[in-house]
Amino acid sequence: MASPHPVTTTQPTATPREATSSWGRWLKRLGLVAAGVTAGYVAASVAIAIPLSVLLVSPRPKRRRHLESMRLRDYLWARRIPYRETQFTSYDGTKLTGWFLDRGWWRPTVVGLHGVTGNRTSLIRFGVILYDAGFNVFLFDGRAHGHSGGRFVTYGYHEVRDVSAALDHISKKFRLRDQHFGLVGISMGAAIALQTAARDPRIAAVWAESPFSSLQKISREYVADVLHMPSTAIAPTTWMAELIANYRGNFSVSDVNPLAVAGRITCPVQLVHGLADDFVRPHHSQAIFEALVNAREKDLWLVEGATHARCYRAAMEEHQVRLPDFFRRHLGR
């Protein structure tokens, strides 16, 4: 016989202790997932940072065949440009090698500084223009480039003292009367020239093409472009790459900063930058130009259609006029 009262069933409810235990299990799982993601991100960052640091301080050299070939030497002799190969020792014992295009001990002298992966042949066009205009020209291979010694590139941290050692060497060896010098540099060489001018009072004029404003800034922009990611997302990667580069190269990436020292430069500065430069963008030169508050004279020449370190190719005729004229005005004939 059916019961007159309906039968009801009730589901057991979780006790507070059981609910807390359930939440704890979920939080533990979430923590493990977060730890795994973090570990994976760190591992990926390290895996990317190591080759980036190698690329930064040990870039693969180019133009070696130009340096080894006799064709360039024959070209100089054909133009009756006497060049003298010479070697000197920098402050830390690094042996550096270059060519001195000899106009005479009584003439003013301009030193050429090439970009990363290049060598003295990278600036041979500038050297010929300046030699024809009456200047001595010294072109040398930077450390870890060309025929020079050294294992690592430091973008000015050690190279600034290399330039000063070069001035000491050519002054003594070639008995130069004029102890005021011009510097012409491209890309890394331009950044080195600006940093040297802020430190060595013998620098009387600087022609700087395509300089970066700081090594840290250009490195982070480069990595962001390569990985197609915002710089904030790859900050740990670039930070680790800088730490590794600092250790390997025995320098400080953050200290390589032409913009920070631009206010100490008092000599005239000609900045040149290509408007089509998508590697070191024009804003680097524009920032340096604004910071040159104590330079006796400053100018920023933005070259239409020129890509990175290719301003000469985009404006050859104007270079052949403006380059020697700049140094004539500030070094004399």
Tab-separated table of C-alpha atoms in Angstrom, residues 15 42 54 56 60 80 85 99 124 139 149 163 167 173 191 205 227 237 245 299 316 322:
chain	number	residue	atom	x	y	z
A	15	THR	CA	30.802	20.667	4.781
A	42	VAL	CA	61.975	31.683	-18.620
A	54	VAL	CA	76.429	36.298	-29.058
A	56	LEU	CA	75.585	41.493	-29.985
A	60	ARG	CA	79.848	37.848	-37.975
A	80	ARG	CA	98.384	58.123	-56.428
A	85	GLU	CA	99.847	50.147	-43.104
A	99	TRP	CA	95.949	52.479	-43.184
A	124	ILE	CA	87.393	53.995	-48.305
A	139	LEU	CA	91.249	54.210	-41.380
A	149	GLY	CA	92.789	41.781	-32.388
A	163	VAL	CA	90.400	55.871	-30.824
A	167	LEU	CA	95.469	59.462	-32.129
A	173	LYS	CA	104.615	57.877	-35.861
A	191	ALA	CA	78.217	56.285	-32.033
A	205	ALA	CA	84.806	68.011	-35.500
A	227	LEU	CA	60.233	38.714	-32.864
A	237	THR	CA	64.638	38.287	-22.835
A	245	ALA	CA	76.677	40.253	-23.197
A	299	ASP	CA	73.388	70.234	-38.060
A	316	MET	CA	76.809	60.969	-53.662
A	322	ARG	CA	79.468	68.659	-47.879
